[in-house]
Coordinates of N, CA, C and O in Angstrom, one line a residue:
M9 N 288.4 228.0 -12.0 CA 288.4 227.1 -13.1 C 288.7 227.8 -14.5 O 288.3 227.4 -15.5
S10 N 289.3 229.0 -14.4 CA 289.5 229.7 -15.6 C 290.9 229.3 -16.2 O 291.8 228.8 -15.5
L11 N 291.0 229.5 -17.4 CA 292.3 229.2 -18.1 C 293.1 230.4 -18.3 O 292.6 231.5 -18.4
N12 N 294.4 230.2 -18.4 CA 295.2 231.4 -18.8 C 295.1 231.6 -20.3 O 294.5 230.8 -21.0
K13 N 295.7 232.7 -20.8 CA 295.5 233.0 -22.2 C 296.1 231.9 -23.1 O 295.5 231.7 -24.2
Q14 N 297.2 231.3 -22.7 CA 297.8 230.3 -23.6 C 296.9 229.1 -23.7 O 296.7 228.5 -24.7
Q15 N 296.3 228.6 -22.5 CA 295.4 227.5 -22.5 C 294.2 227.8 -23.3 O 293.7 226.9 -24.1
W16 N 293.6 229.0 -23.2 CA 292.5 229.4 -24.0 C 292.8 229.3 -25.5 O 292.0 228.8 -26.3
K17 N 293.9 229.9 -25.9 CA 294.3 229.9 -27.3 C 294.4 228.5 -27.8 O 293.9 228.2 -28.9
K18 N 295.0 227.6 -27.0 CA 295.1 226.2 -27.5 C 293.7 225.5 -27.6 O 293.5 224.8 -28.6
R19 N 292.9 225.8 -26.7 CA 291.5 225.2 -26.8 C 290.8 225.7 -28.1 O 290.2 225.0 -28.8
I20 N 290.9 227.0 -28.3 CA 290.2 227.6 -29.5 C 290.9 227.1 -30.8 O 290.2 226.9 -31.8
E21 N 292.2 226.9 -30.8 CA 292.8 226.3 -32.0 C 292.2 224.9 -32.3 O 291.9 224.6 -33.5
I22 N 292.0 224.1 -31.3 CA 291.4 222.7 -31.5 C 290.0 222.9 -31.9 O 289.6 222.2 -32.9
F23 N 289.2 223.7 -31.2 CA 287.8 224.0 -31.6 C 287.7 224.4 -33.1 O 286.9 223.8 -33.8
C24 N 288.6 225.3 -33.5 CA 288.5 225.8 -34.9 C 288.9 224.7 -35.9 O 288.3 224.5 -36.9
F25 N 289.8 223.9 -35.5 CA 290.2 222.7 -36.4 C 289.1 221.7 -36.5 O 288.7 221.3 -37.6
I26 N 288.5 221.4 -35.4 CA 287.4 220.4 -35.4 C 286.2 221.0 -36.2 O 285.5 220.3 -37.0
F27 N 285.9 222.3 -36.0 CA 284.9 223.0 -36.7 C 285.1 222.9 -38.2 O 284.2 222.6 -39.0
S28 N 286.4 223.1 -38.6 CA 286.7 223.0 -40.1 C 286.5 221.6 -40.6 O 286.0 221.5 -41.8
M29 N 286.8 220.6 -39.8 CA 286.6 219.2 -40.3 C 285.1 218.9 -40.4 O 284.7 218.2 -41.4
I30 N 284.3 219.4 -39.5 CA 282.9 219.3 -39.6 C 282.3 220.0 -40.8 O 281.5 219.4 -41.6
A31 N 282.8 221.2 -41.0 CA 282.3 222.0 -42.2 C 282.7 221.4 -43.5 O 281.9 221.4 -44.4
Q32 N 283.8 220.7 -43.5 CA 284.3 220.1 -44.8 C 283.7 218.7 -44.9 O 283.9 218.0 -45.9
E33 N 282.9 218.2 -43.8 CA 282.4 216.9 -43.8 C 283.4 215.8 -43.9 O 283.2 214.8 -44.5
E34 N 284.6 216.1 -43.4 CA 285.7 215.1 -43.4 C 285.4 214.0 -42.4 O 285.3 214.3 -41.2
T35 N 285.4 212.8 -42.9 CA 285.2 211.6 -42.0 C 286.4 210.7 -41.9 O 286.4 209.8 -41.1
N36 N 287.3 210.9 -42.8 CA 288.5 209.9 -42.9 C 289.5 210.3 -41.8 O 290.1 211.3 -41.8
S37 N 289.7 209.3 -40.9 CA 290.6 209.5 -39.8 C 292.0 209.9 -40.2 O 292.6 210.8 -39.7
K38 N 292.5 209.2 -41.2 CA 293.9 209.5 -41.7 C 294.0 210.9 -42.2 O 295.0 211.6 -42.0
K39 N 293.0 211.3 -43.0 CA 293.0 212.7 -43.6 C 292.9 213.7 -42.5 O 293.6 214.8 -42.6
I40 N 292.1 213.5 -41.5 CA 292.0 214.4 -40.4 C 293.3 214.6 -39.7 O 293.8 215.7 -39.5
K41 N 293.9 213.5 -39.4 CA 295.2 213.5 -38.7 C 296.3 214.2 -39.6 O 297.1 215.0 -39.1
Q42 N 296.3 213.9 -40.9 CA 297.3 214.4 -41.8 C 297.1 216.0 -41.9 O 298.1 216.7 -41.8
Q43 N 295.9 216.4 -42.0 CA 295.6 217.9 -42.0 C 296.1 218.6 -40.7 O 296.7 219.7 -40.8
A44 N 295.9 217.9 -39.6 CA 296.4 218.5 -38.3 C 297.9 218.5 -38.3 O 298.5 219.5 -37.9
F45 N 298.5 217.5 -38.7 CA 300.0 217.4 -38.8 C 300.6 218.4 -39.7 O 301.6 219.1 -39.4
E46 N 300.0 218.6 -40.9 CA 300.5 219.6 -41.8 C 300.4 221.0 -41.4 O 301.2 221.8 -41.8
K47 N 299.5 221.3 -40.5 CA 299.4 222.7 -40.0 C 300.6 223.1 -39.1 O 300.9 224.3 -39.0
E48 N 301.3 222.1 -38.6 CA 302.5 222.4 -37.7 C 302.2 223.4 -36.7 O 303.0 224.2 -36.3
L49 N 301.0 223.3 -36.1 CA 300.5 224.3 -35.2 C 300.3 223.7 -33.8 O 300.4 224.4 -32.8
F50 N 299.9 222.4 -33.8 CA 299.5 221.8 -32.6 C 300.6 221.2 -31.7 O 301.5 220.6 -32.3
Q51 N 300.4 221.4 -30.4 CA 301.3 220.7 -29.5 C 300.8 219.3 -29.2 O 299.7 218.9 -29.6
N52 N 301.6 218.6 -28.4 CA 301.3 217.2 -28.2 C 299.9 217.0 -27.6 O 299.2 216.1 -28.0
D53 N 299.6 217.7 -26.6 CA 298.3 217.5 -25.9 C 297.1 217.9 -26.9 O 296.1 217.2 -26.9
Q54 N 297.3 218.8 -27.8 CA 296.3 219.2 -28.8 C 296.2 218.0 -29.8 O 295.1 217.7 -30.2
M55 N 297.3 217.4 -30.2 CA 297.3 216.3 -31.1 C 296.6 215.1 -30.5 O 295.9 214.4 -31.2
Q56 N 296.7 214.9 -29.2 CA 296.0 213.8 -28.6 C 294.5 214.0 -28.7 O 293.8 213.0 -29.0
I57 N 294.0 215.2 -28.5 CA 292.6 215.5 -28.7 C 292.1 215.3 -30.1 O 291.1 214.7 -30.4
I58 N 292.9 215.8 -31.1 CA 292.6 215.7 -32.5 C 292.6 214.2 -32.9 O 291.7 213.7 -33.6
E59 N 293.6 213.5 -32.4 CA 293.6 212.0 -32.8 C 292.4 211.3 -32.2 O 291.8 210.4 -32.8
Y60 N 292.1 211.6 -30.9 CA 290.9 211.0 -30.3 C 289.6 211.3 -31.2 O 288.8 210.4 -31.4
F61 N 289.5 212.6 -31.5 CA 288.4 212.9 -32.4 C 288.4 212.2 -33.7 O 287.4 211.6 -34.1
A62 N 289.5 212.1 -34.4 CA 289.6 211.4 -35.7 C 289.3 209.9 -35.5 O 288.6 209.4 -36.4
D63 N 289.8 209.3 -34.5 CA 289.6 207.9 -34.3 C 288.2 207.5 -33.8 O 287.7 206.4 -33.9
N64 N 287.5 208.5 -33.2 CA 286.2 208.2 -32.5 C 285.1 209.1 -33.0 O 284.0 209.2 -32.3
R65 N 285.2 209.7 -34.1 CA 284.3 210.7 -34.6 C 282.8 210.2 -34.5 O 282.0 210.8 -33.9
Q66 N 282.6 209.1 -35.2 CA 281.2 208.6 -35.3 C 280.7 208.2 -33.9 O 279.5 208.4 -33.6
N67 N 281.5 207.6 -33.1 CA 281.1 207.2 -31.8 C 280.7 208.4 -30.9 O 279.7 208.3 -30.2
I68 N 281.4 209.5 -31.0 CA 281.1 210.7 -30.3 C 279.8 211.2 -30.8 O 278.9 211.6 -30.0
I69 N 279.6 211.3 -32.1 CA 278.3 211.8 -32.6 C 277.2 210.9 -32.2 O 276.1 211.4 -31.8
D70 N 277.3 209.6 -32.2 CA 276.3 208.7 -31.8 C 275.9 208.9 -30.3 O 274.8 208.9 -29.9
L71 N 276.9 209.1 -29.5 CA 276.7 209.4 -28.1 C 276.0 210.7 -27.9 O 275.0 210.7 -27.0
I72 N 276.3 211.7 -28.6 CA 275.6 213.0 -28.5 C 274.2 212.8 -28.9 O 273.2 213.3 -28.3
C73 N 274.0 212.1 -30.1 CA 272.6 212.0 -30.6 C 271.7 211.3 -29.7 O 270.5 211.5 -29.7
K74 N 272.2 210.4 -28.9 CA 271.4 209.7 -27.9 C 270.8 210.6 -26.8 O 269.8 210.3 -26.2
Q75 N 271.4 211.8 -26.7 CA 271.0 212.7 -25.7 C 270.1 213.8 -26.2 O 269.6 214.7 -25.5
L76 N 269.9 213.8 -27.5 CA 269.1 214.9 -28.2 C 267.6 214.7 -27.9 O 267.1 213.5 -27.7
A77 N 266.8 215.8 -27.8 CA 265.4 215.7 -27.6 C 264.8 214.9 -28.8 O 265.4 215.0 -29.9
P78 N 263.7 214.3 -28.7 CA 263.1 213.5 -29.7 C 262.9 214.2 -31.1 O 263.0 213.6 -32.1
N79 N 262.6 215.5 -31.0 CA 262.4 216.3 -32.2 C 263.6 216.9 -32.8 O 263.6 217.7 -33.8
W80 N 264.8 216.5 -32.3 CA 266.1 217.0 -32.8 C 266.9 215.9 -33.4 O 266.9 214.8 -33.0
T81 N 267.6 216.3 -34.5 CA 268.6 215.4 -35.1 C 269.9 216.0 -35.2 O 270.1 217.3 -35.0
W82 N 270.9 215.3 -35.5 CA 272.3 215.8 -35.7 C 272.3 216.9 -36.7 O 273.0 217.9 -36.6
A83 N 271.6 216.6 -37.8 CA 271.6 217.6 -38.9 C 271.1 218.9 -38.5 O 271.4 220.0 -39.1
R84 N 270.2 219.0 -37.5 CA 269.6 220.2 -37.1 C 270.5 221.1 -36.2 O 270.2 222.3 -36.0
I85 N 271.5 220.5 -35.6 CA 272.4 221.2 -34.7 C 273.3 222.1 -35.5 O 273.9 221.6 -36.5
P86 N 273.5 223.3 -35.1 CA 274.4 224.2 -35.9 C 275.8 223.6 -35.8 O 276.2 223.0 -34.8
Q87 N 276.6 223.8 -36.9 CA 277.9 223.2 -36.9 C 278.8 223.7 -35.8 O 279.6 223.0 -35.3
V88 N 278.7 225.0 -35.4 CA 279.5 225.5 -34.3 C 279.2 224.7 -33.0 O 280.1 224.4 -32.2
D89 N 277.9 224.4 -32.8 CA 277.6 223.7 -31.6 C 278.1 222.2 -31.6 O 278.5 221.7 -30.6
K90 N 278.0 221.7 -32.8 CA 278.6 220.3 -33.0 C 280.1 220.3 -32.6 O 280.6 219.4 -31.9
A91 N 280.8 221.3 -33.1 CA 282.2 221.4 -32.8 C 282.5 221.6 -31.3 O 283.4 221.0 -30.8
I92 N 281.7 222.4 -30.7 CA 281.8 222.6 -29.2 C 281.6 221.3 -28.5 O 282.4 220.9 -27.6
L93 N 280.6 220.6 -28.8 CA 280.3 219.3 -28.1 C 281.4 218.3 -28.4 O 281.8 217.6 -27.4
I94 N 281.8 218.1 -29.6 CA 282.8 217.2 -30.0 C 284.1 217.5 -29.3 O 284.8 216.7 -28.8
T95 N 284.5 218.8 -29.4 CA 285.8 219.2 -28.8 C 285.8 218.9 -27.3 O 286.8 218.4 -26.8
A96 N 284.7 219.3 -26.6 CA 284.7 219.0 -25.2 C 284.8 217.5 -24.8 O 285.6 217.2 -23.9
Y97 N 284.0 216.7 -25.5 CA 284.1 215.3 -25.3 C 285.4 214.7 -25.6 O 286.0 213.9 -24.8
A98 N 286.0 215.1 -26.7 CA 287.3 214.6 -27.1 C 288.4 215.0 -26.1 O 289.3 214.2 -25.8
E99 N 288.3 216.3 -25.7 CA 289.3 216.8 -24.7 C 289.2 216.0 -23.4 O 290.2 215.6 -22.8
F100 N 288.0 215.8 -22.9 CA 287.8 215.0 -21.7 C 288.3 213.6 -21.8 O 289.0 213.1 -21.0
S101 N 288.0 213.0 -22.9 CA 288.4 211.6 -23.1 C 289.9 211.4 -23.3 O 290.5 210.5 -22.8
A102 N 290.5 212.3 -24.1 CA 291.9 212.2 -24.5 C 292.8 212.5 -23.3 O 293.8 211.9 -23.1
L103 N 292.4 213.6 -22.6 CA 293.3 214.1 -21.5 C 292.9 213.9 -20.1 O 293.6 214.2 -19.2
Q104 N 291.7 213.3 -19.9 CA 291.1 213.1 -18.6 C 291.1 214.3 -17.7 O 291.5 214.3 -16.5
I105 N 290.8 215.5 -18.3 CA 290.7 216.7 -17.5 C 289.3 216.6 -16.7 O 288.4 216.1 -17.2
D106 N 289.3 217.2 -15.6 CA 288.1 217.3 -14.7 C 286.9 217.7 -15.5 O 286.9 218.7 -16.2
R107 N 285.8 216.9 -15.4 CA 284.6 217.2 -16.1 C 284.0 218.6 -15.9 O 283.5 219.2 -16.8
K108 N 284.1 219.1 -14.7 CA 283.6 220.4 -14.4 C 284.4 221.5 -15.2 O 283.8 222.4 -15.7
I109 N 285.7 221.3 -15.3 CA 286.5 222.3 -16.1 C 286.1 222.2 -17.6 O 285.9 223.2 -18.2
I110 N 285.9 221.0 -18.1 CA 285.6 220.8 -19.5 C 284.2 221.4 -19.8 O 284.1 222.2 -20.8
I111 N 283.2 221.2 -19.0 CA 281.9 221.7 -19.2 C 281.9 223.2 -19.1 O 281.3 223.9 -19.9
D112 N 282.6 223.7 -18.0 CA 282.7 225.2 -17.9 C 283.3 225.9 -19.1 O 282.8 226.9 -19.6
Q113 N 284.4 225.3 -19.6 CA 285.1 225.9 -20.7 C 284.3 225.7 -22.0 O 284.3 226.6 -22.8
A114 N 283.5 224.7 -22.1 CA 282.6 224.5 -23.3 C 281.5 225.6 -23.2 O 281.1 226.1 -24.3
I115 N 281.0 225.9 -22.1 CA 280.0 226.9 -21.9 C 280.6 228.3 -22.3 O 279.9 229.1 -23.0
I116 N 281.8 228.6 -21.8 CA 282.4 229.8 -22.2 C 282.6 229.9 -23.7 O 282.4 230.9 -24.3
T117 N 283.1 228.8 -24.3 CA 283.2 228.8 -25.8 C 281.9 229.0 -26.5 O 281.8 229.8 -27.4
T118 N 280.8 228.4 -26.0 CA 279.5 228.6 -26.5 C 279.1 230.1 -26.5 O 278.6 230.6 -27.4
K119 N 279.3 230.7 -25.3 CA 279.0 232.1 -25.2 C 279.7 233.0 -26.1 O 279.2 234.0 -26.6
H120 N 281.0 232.6 -26.5 CA 281.8 233.4 -27.4 C 281.4 233.2 -28.9 O 281.5 234.1 -29.7
F121 N 281.0 231.9 -29.2 CA 280.9 231.6 -30.6 C 279.5 231.1 -31.1 O 279.3 231.0 -32.3
S122 N 278.6 230.9 -30.2 CA 277.3 230.4 -30.6 C 276.2 231.4 -30.2 O 276.4 232.5 -29.7
E123 N 275.0 230.9 -30.3 CA 273.8 231.6 -30.0 C 273.5 231.5 -28.5 O 273.8 230.4 -27.9
P124 N 272.9 232.5 -27.8 CA 272.7 232.4 -26.4 C 271.8 231.2 -26.0 O 272.0 230.6 -24.9
N125 N 270.9 230.8 -26.8 CA 270.0 229.6 -26.5 C 270.7 228.3 -26.6 O 270.2 227.3 -26.1
S126 N 271.9 228.3 -27.1 CA 272.7 227.0 -27.2 C 273.3 226.6 -25.9 O 273.6 225.4 -25.7
V127 N 273.5 227.6 -25.0 CA 274.2 227.3 -23.7 C 273.4 226.2 -23.0 O 274.1 225.2 -22.5
A128 N 272.2 226.3 -22.9 CA 271.4 225.3 -22.0 C 271.5 223.9 -22.5 O 271.8 223.0 -21.8
Y129 N 271.3 223.7 -23.9 CA 271.3 222.3 -24.3 C 272.7 221.8 -24.4 O 272.9 220.6 -24.2
I130 N 273.7 222.6 -24.7 CA 275.1 222.1 -24.7 C 275.5 221.7 -23.3 O 276.1 220.6 -23.1
N131 N 275.1 222.5 -22.3 CA 275.4 222.1 -20.9 C 274.7 220.8 -20.5 O 275.3 219.9 -19.9
A132 N 273.5 220.7 -20.9 CA 272.7 219.4 -20.6 C 273.3 218.2 -21.2 O 273.4 217.2 -20.6
I133 N 273.6 218.3 -22.5 CA 274.2 217.2 -23.2 C 275.6 216.8 -22.6 O 275.8 215.6 -22.3
L134 N 276.4 217.8 -22.4 CA 277.8 217.5 -21.8 C 277.6 216.9 -20.4 O 278.4 216.0 -20.1
D135 N 276.7 217.4 -19.7 CA 276.5 216.9 -18.3 C 276.2 215.4 -18.3 O 276.5 214.6 -17.4
K136 N 275.5 214.9 -19.4 CA 275.1 213.5 -19.5 C 276.2 212.6 -20.1 O 276.3 211.5 -19.7
I137 N 277.0 213.2 -21.0 CA 277.9 212.3 -21.7 C 279.3 212.3 -21.1 O 280.1 211.4 -21.3
I138 N 279.7 213.4 -20.4 CA 281.0 213.4 -19.8 C 280.9 212.9 -18.4 O 280.4 213.6 -17.5
R139 N 281.3 211.7 -18.2 CA 281.3 211.0 -16.9 C 282.6 210.4 -16.5 O 283.3 209.9 -17.3

């Protein structure tokens, strides 16, 4: 279930873009799509993921929030973890890639970019929302 270097690069490009939109607190679907288009970086499959994210941002967040422990809120989740969760869900939904591959790659991304204790809850949330 591993990716080749080109696939990994594409996944990280999407993750970084979504992370930047979260960091900028950008919620306007048209602005998100425009920024992605202006980068002239993304291939068709990547744009499908970004467009899904842009069009479904709040629905994805709401879906994730339903899976959080009672003492957790969206605001409490580190931005990098938000980007990992959103990227994985958007990729699964937009491209219908096998859920095991999506979750596995999200965990690898988490290990590279987030805290070690994030792996467990990201895995648990994705296991519940990616069906």
